[in-house]
Amino acid sequence: MRGVLEGSRSLPALNALHFEVPAPEHLFAQRPSQHPPRFLMLYGSLRERSYSRLLTEEAARLLEAMGGEVKIFDPHGLPLPDEAPDTHAKVQELRDLAAWSEGMVWTSPERHGAMSGIMKAQIDWIPLSVGAVRPTQGKTLAVMEVSGGSQSFNAVNQLRVLGRWMRMITIPNQSSVAKAFLEFDESGRMKPSAYYERVVDVMEELVKFTLLTRDSAAYLVDRYSERRESAEALSRRVGQRSI
């Protein structure tokens, strides 16, 4: 609830008008969404036999088996950030998919101890805000990586930082597939292994978090500072109109 605080004198820096006590009744929709959860999947390599793409496709099959609707973005033809206007067809395709989705999966190869430039370019083209709309805020995110050598977590750790920066709900579990060239058969399917079981775990967790949060995402990311800032901005606009 908003309004006057009991004992507000002990919080002199707080604007009581915009303060809200979190309430559980706002976290559960009276009529939960019935459509399949929607997932956008990004991968970070353009190779013909891209292991980040193969891992993405394997995860997509799992999400579909769990009742999800999945769309995989093909990064071929996406310009580098600032190389082209945001009206470019591939940029618009990516942004439309980001707006459509309720959750995402980001999968990158690890190159020189970091995510690939192709992976970063896709994320850089997704804006923090478009007018009053934030395309990623409150949406769920799972991160995965593939590497050619021993298991590493550099790429997934960087992806987590980006997910937090994009104000996404990044799930606790993650997948890192070492020596990825050994984990897929000739047809591109992932072989049975502990790595595969971890991918199943991650996708299962992603679906659960998405179903849990998608109807309350707007409430979860509603912030005191932004409520106060929005009210002050509105007051300034009204004041300017009256001059």
Short mmCIF file of C-alpha atoms in Angstrom, two decimals:
data_model
loop_
_atom_site.label_atom_id
_atom_site.label_comp_id
_atom_site.label_asym_id
_atom_site.label_seq_id
_atom_site.Cartn_x
_atom_site.Cartn_y
_atom_site.Cartn_z
CA MET A 1 0.00 0.00 0.00
CA ARG A 2 1.07 3.55 -0.63
CA GLY A 3 0.63 6.71 1.37
CA VAL A 4 1.48 7.80 4.87
CA LEU A 5 3.92 5.63 6.79
CA GLU A 6 3.58 4.84 10.43
CA GLY A 7 6.72 6.09 12.07
CA SER A 8 7.77 7.91 8.89
CA ARG A 9 9.63 10.48 10.98
CA SER A 10 12.39 7.89 11.38
CA LEU A 11 12.86 7.87 7.58
CA PRO A 12 13.26 11.57 6.74
CA ALA A 13 14.78 10.91 3.30
CA LEU A 14 11.81 8.79 2.21
CA ASN A 15 8.93 10.21 0.18
CA ALA A 16 6.00 8.48 1.85
CA LEU A 17 3.66 9.25 -1.04
CA HIS A 18 5.58 6.87 -3.33
CA PHE A 19 6.56 4.27 -0.74
CA GLU A 20 4.86 0.89 -1.10
CA VAL A 21 4.93 -2.07 1.25
CA PRO A 22 5.36 -5.25 -0.85
CA ALA A 23 2.19 -7.32 -0.65
CA PRO A 24 1.82 -11.01 -1.56
CA GLU A 25 -1.61 -10.52 -3.11
CA HIS A 26 0.05 -8.64 -5.98
CA LEU A 27 2.31 -11.58 -6.80
CA PHE A 28 -0.33 -14.06 -7.89
CA ALA A 29 -2.65 -13.33 -10.77
CA GLN A 30 -6.32 -14.10 -10.24
CA ARG A 31 -6.40 -15.49 -13.75
CA PRO A 32 -2.97 -16.93 -14.64
CA SER A 33 -1.97 -16.75 -18.30
CA GLN A 34 -2.89 -19.91 -20.18
CA HIS A 35 -0.79 -19.50 -23.31
CA PRO A 36 2.49 -21.44 -23.68
CA PRO A 37 5.48 -19.61 -22.17
CA ARG A 38 7.38 -17.80 -24.93
CA PHE A 39 11.16 -18.11 -25.23
CA LEU A 40 13.71 -16.35 -27.43
CA MET A 41 17.01 -18.15 -27.88
CA LEU A 42 20.27 -16.49 -28.93
CA TYR A 43 23.53 -18.21 -29.82
CA GLY A 44 26.96 -16.75 -30.48
CA SER A 45 28.63 -18.36 -33.47
CA LEU A 46 28.27 -18.30 -37.27
CA ARG A 47 30.19 -21.50 -37.96
CA GLU A 48 28.50 -24.10 -40.15
CA ARG A 49 28.85 -26.58 -37.29
CA SER A 50 28.31 -24.17 -34.45
CA TYR A 51 28.24 -25.92 -31.09
CA SER A 52 26.51 -22.99 -29.42
CA ARG A 53 23.78 -23.34 -32.06
CA LEU A 54 23.59 -27.11 -31.60
CA LEU A 55 23.28 -26.67 -27.85
CA THR A 56 20.62 -24.01 -28.40
CA GLU A 57 18.64 -26.32 -30.69
CA GLU A 58 18.87 -29.14 -28.14
CA ALA A 59 17.60 -26.82 -25.42
CA ALA A 60 14.81 -25.61 -27.71
CA ARG A 61 13.57 -29.18 -28.14
CA LEU A 62 13.44 -29.54 -24.38
CA LEU A 63 11.54 -26.29 -23.93
CA GLU A 64 9.00 -27.36 -26.52
CA ALA A 65 8.64 -30.74 -24.80
CA MET A 66 7.88 -28.81 -21.60
CA GLY A 67 5.10 -26.86 -23.30
CA GLY A 68 7.00 -23.75 -24.38
CA GLU A 69 6.84 -21.81 -27.62
CA VAL A 70 10.35 -21.22 -28.91
CA LYS A 71 11.93 -18.94 -31.49
CA ILE A 72 15.66 -19.04 -32.32
CA PHE A 73 17.24 -15.89 -33.73
CA ASP A 74 19.70 -16.44 -36.58
CA PRO A 75 22.52 -13.88 -36.18
CA HIS A 76 23.65 -14.15 -39.81
CA GLY A 77 23.35 -10.72 -41.39
CA LEU A 78 23.03 -8.79 -38.13
CA PRO A 79 25.24 -5.69 -38.41
CA LEU A 80 27.64 -4.64 -35.71
CA PRO A 81 26.17 -2.18 -33.19
CA ASP A 82 26.20 1.36 -34.64
CA GLU A 83 27.21 0.01 -38.07
CA ALA A 84 23.65 0.40 -39.30
CA PRO A 85 20.50 2.23 -38.15
CA ASP A 86 18.13 0.42 -35.82
CA THR A 87 15.67 0.25 -38.72
CA HIS A 88 17.82 -2.52 -40.26
CA ALA A 89 15.67 -5.60 -40.94
CA LYS A 90 17.72 -7.96 -38.75
CA VAL A 91 17.79 -5.47 -35.88
CA GLN A 92 14.02 -5.08 -36.07
CA GLU A 93 13.58 -8.85 -36.20
CA LEU A 94 15.69 -9.26 -33.06
CA ARG A 95 13.90 -6.48 -31.19
CA ASP A 96 10.47 -7.80 -32.16
CA LEU A 97 11.42 -11.23 -30.84
CA ALA A 98 12.74 -9.72 -27.61
CA ALA A 99 9.45 -7.88 -27.10
CA TRP A 100 7.47 -11.07 -27.90
CA SER A 101 9.36 -13.26 -25.46
CA GLU A 102 8.69 -13.90 -21.78
CA GLY A 103 12.05 -15.57 -21.21
CA MET A 104 15.35 -15.98 -23.02
CA VAL A 105 18.25 -18.39 -23.35
CA TRP A 106 21.69 -16.98 -24.20
CA THR A 107 24.33 -19.49 -25.34
CA SER A 108 27.85 -18.41 -26.23
CA PRO A 109 31.11 -20.11 -27.08
CA GLU A 110 34.01 -19.06 -24.91
CA ARG A 111 36.70 -17.33 -26.93
CA HIS A 112 39.85 -15.89 -25.37
CA GLY A 113 38.25 -16.30 -21.95
CA ALA A 114 35.10 -14.38 -22.81
CA MET A 115 31.79 -14.54 -24.65
CA SER A 116 31.97 -14.16 -28.41
CA GLY A 117 31.60 -10.81 -30.15
CA ILE A 118 28.65 -12.23 -32.07
CA MET A 119 26.88 -12.95 -28.79
CA LYS A 120 27.62 -9.49 -27.38
CA ALA A 121 26.50 -7.76 -30.58
CA GLN A 122 23.05 -9.33 -30.34
CA ILE A 123 22.61 -8.22 -26.74
CA ASP A 124 23.89 -4.73 -27.58
CA TRP A 125 21.17 -4.35 -30.21
CA ILE A 126 18.45 -5.02 -27.62
CA PRO A 127 17.75 -1.63 -25.98
CA LEU A 128 17.20 -1.08 -22.29
CA SER A 129 14.15 0.98 -23.16
CA VAL A 130 12.02 1.92 -26.16
CA GLY A 131 10.01 4.92 -25.04
CA ALA A 132 8.27 3.79 -21.86
CA VAL A 133 8.77 0.09 -22.68
CA ARG A 134 11.74 -1.92 -21.40
CA PRO A 135 11.97 -4.98 -23.68
CA THR A 136 13.86 -7.22 -21.23
CA GLN A 137 12.92 -5.99 -17.76
CA GLY A 138 11.34 -8.67 -15.58
CA LYS A 139 11.81 -11.44 -18.12
CA THR A 140 13.55 -14.67 -17.22
CA LEU A 141 16.97 -15.67 -18.53
CA ALA A 142 19.04 -18.85 -18.66
CA VAL A 143 22.72 -18.77 -19.67
CA MET A 144 24.86 -21.49 -21.22
CA GLU A 145 28.26 -21.80 -22.84
CA VAL A 146 30.34 -24.22 -24.87
CA SER A 147 34.12 -24.48 -24.92
CA GLY A 148 36.67 -26.42 -26.91
CA GLY A 149 38.81 -27.27 -23.91
CA SER A 150 38.29 -27.85 -20.20
CA GLN A 151 35.16 -26.64 -18.47
CA SER A 152 35.03 -22.91 -17.85
CA PHE A 153 32.47 -20.42 -16.58
CA ASN A 154 33.87 -17.16 -17.93
CA ALA A 155 31.22 -16.71 -20.62
CA VAL A 156 28.24 -17.60 -18.43
CA ASN A 157 29.53 -15.28 -15.70
CA GLN A 158 29.69 -12.42 -18.20
CA LEU A 159 26.24 -13.27 -19.52
CA ARG A 160 24.92 -13.09 -15.97
CA VAL A 161 26.33 -9.58 -15.60
CA LEU A 162 24.59 -8.57 -18.82
CA GLY A 163 21.34 -10.18 -17.70
CA ARG A 164 21.43 -8.18 -14.49
CA TRP A 165 22.22 -5.03 -16.45
CA MET A 166 19.22 -5.73 -18.72
CA ARG A 167 17.10 -6.10 -15.54
CA MET A 168 16.27 -9.72 -16.20
CA ILE A 169 15.51 -12.52 -13.73
CA THR A 170 18.52 -14.76 -14.35
CA ILE A 171 17.84 -18.23 -12.97
CA PRO A 172 20.35 -19.82 -10.56
CA ASN A 173 21.22 -22.85 -12.69
CA GLN A 174 23.45 -22.72 -15.77
CA SER A 175 25.19 -25.01 -18.26
CA SER A 176 28.82 -25.12 -19.35
CA VAL A 177 29.71 -27.84 -21.86
CA ALA A 178 33.43 -28.62 -22.04
CA LYS A 179 35.04 -30.13 -25.16
CA ALA A 180 31.78 -29.58 -26.99
CA PHE A 181 33.07 -31.29 -30.13
CA LEU A 182 32.84 -34.59 -28.23
CA GLU A 183 29.28 -34.05 -26.97
CA PHE A 184 27.36 -34.05 -30.27
CA ASP A 185 26.91 -36.82 -32.82
CA GLU A 186 27.26 -36.48 -36.59
CA SER A 187 23.64 -35.40 -36.95
CA GLY A 188 24.11 -32.61 -34.42
CA ARG A 189 22.22 -34.22 -31.55
CA MET A 190 23.63 -34.06 -28.04
CA LYS A 191 24.81 -37.38 -26.64
CA PRO A 192 23.57 -38.71 -23.28
CA SER A 193 25.85 -37.40 -20.54
CA ALA A 194 25.97 -35.42 -17.33
CA TYR A 195 26.24 -32.30 -19.54
CA TYR A 196 22.97 -33.19 -21.25
CA GLU A 197 21.26 -33.80 -17.91
CA ARG A 198 22.37 -30.35 -16.74
CA VAL A 199 20.80 -28.79 -19.84
CA VAL A 200 17.54 -30.57 -18.98
CA ASP A 201 17.79 -29.20 -15.44
CA VAL A 202 18.40 -25.65 -16.66
CA MET A 203 15.49 -25.65 -19.11
CA GLU A 204 13.17 -27.16 -16.50
CA GLU A 205 14.14 -24.44 -14.04
CA LEU A 206 13.69 -21.74 -16.68
CA VAL A 207 10.15 -22.88 -17.48
CA LYS A 208 9.24 -22.97 -13.78
CA PHE A 209 10.60 -19.48 -13.10
CA THR A 210 8.87 -18.13 -16.19
CA LEU A 211 5.49 -19.58 -15.22
CA LEU A 212 5.99 -18.28 -11.69
CA THR A 213 6.91 -14.71 -12.61
CA ARG A 214 5.45 -13.79 -16.00
CA ASP A 215 2.09 -12.57 -14.68
CA SER A 216 3.70 -10.53 -11.91
CA ALA A 217 6.79 -9.29 -13.78
CA ALA A 218 5.57 -5.70 -13.89
CA TYR A 219 4.99 -5.69 -10.13
CA LEU A 220 8.32 -7.35 -9.39
CA VAL A 221 10.24 -4.60 -11.17
CA ASP A 222 8.10 -1.69 -9.95
CA ARG A 223 10.53 0.57 -8.04
CA TYR A 224 10.17 3.33 -5.49
CA SER A 225 12.83 5.47 -7.19
CA GLU A 226 11.11 5.26 -10.55
CA ARG A 227 7.67 5.97 -9.10
CA ARG A 228 9.05 9.08 -7.43
CA GLU A 229 10.97 10.14 -10.53
CA SER A 230 7.94 9.60 -12.77
CA ALA A 231 5.75 11.70 -10.50
CA GLU A 232 8.29 14.53 -10.49
CA ALA A 233 8.63 14.38 -14.29
CA LEU A 234 4.86 14.53 -14.67
CA SER A 235 4.72 17.50 -12.32
CA ARG A 236 7.35 19.34 -14.37
CA ARG A 237 5.49 18.65 -17.62
CA VAL A 238 2.21 19.89 -16.17
CA GLY A 239 3.98 22.95 -14.80
CA GLN A 240 5.52 23.73 -18.18
CA ARG A 241 2.16 23.53 -19.91
CA SER A 242 0.71 26.05 -17.50
CA ILE A 243 3.43 28.64 -18.17
#
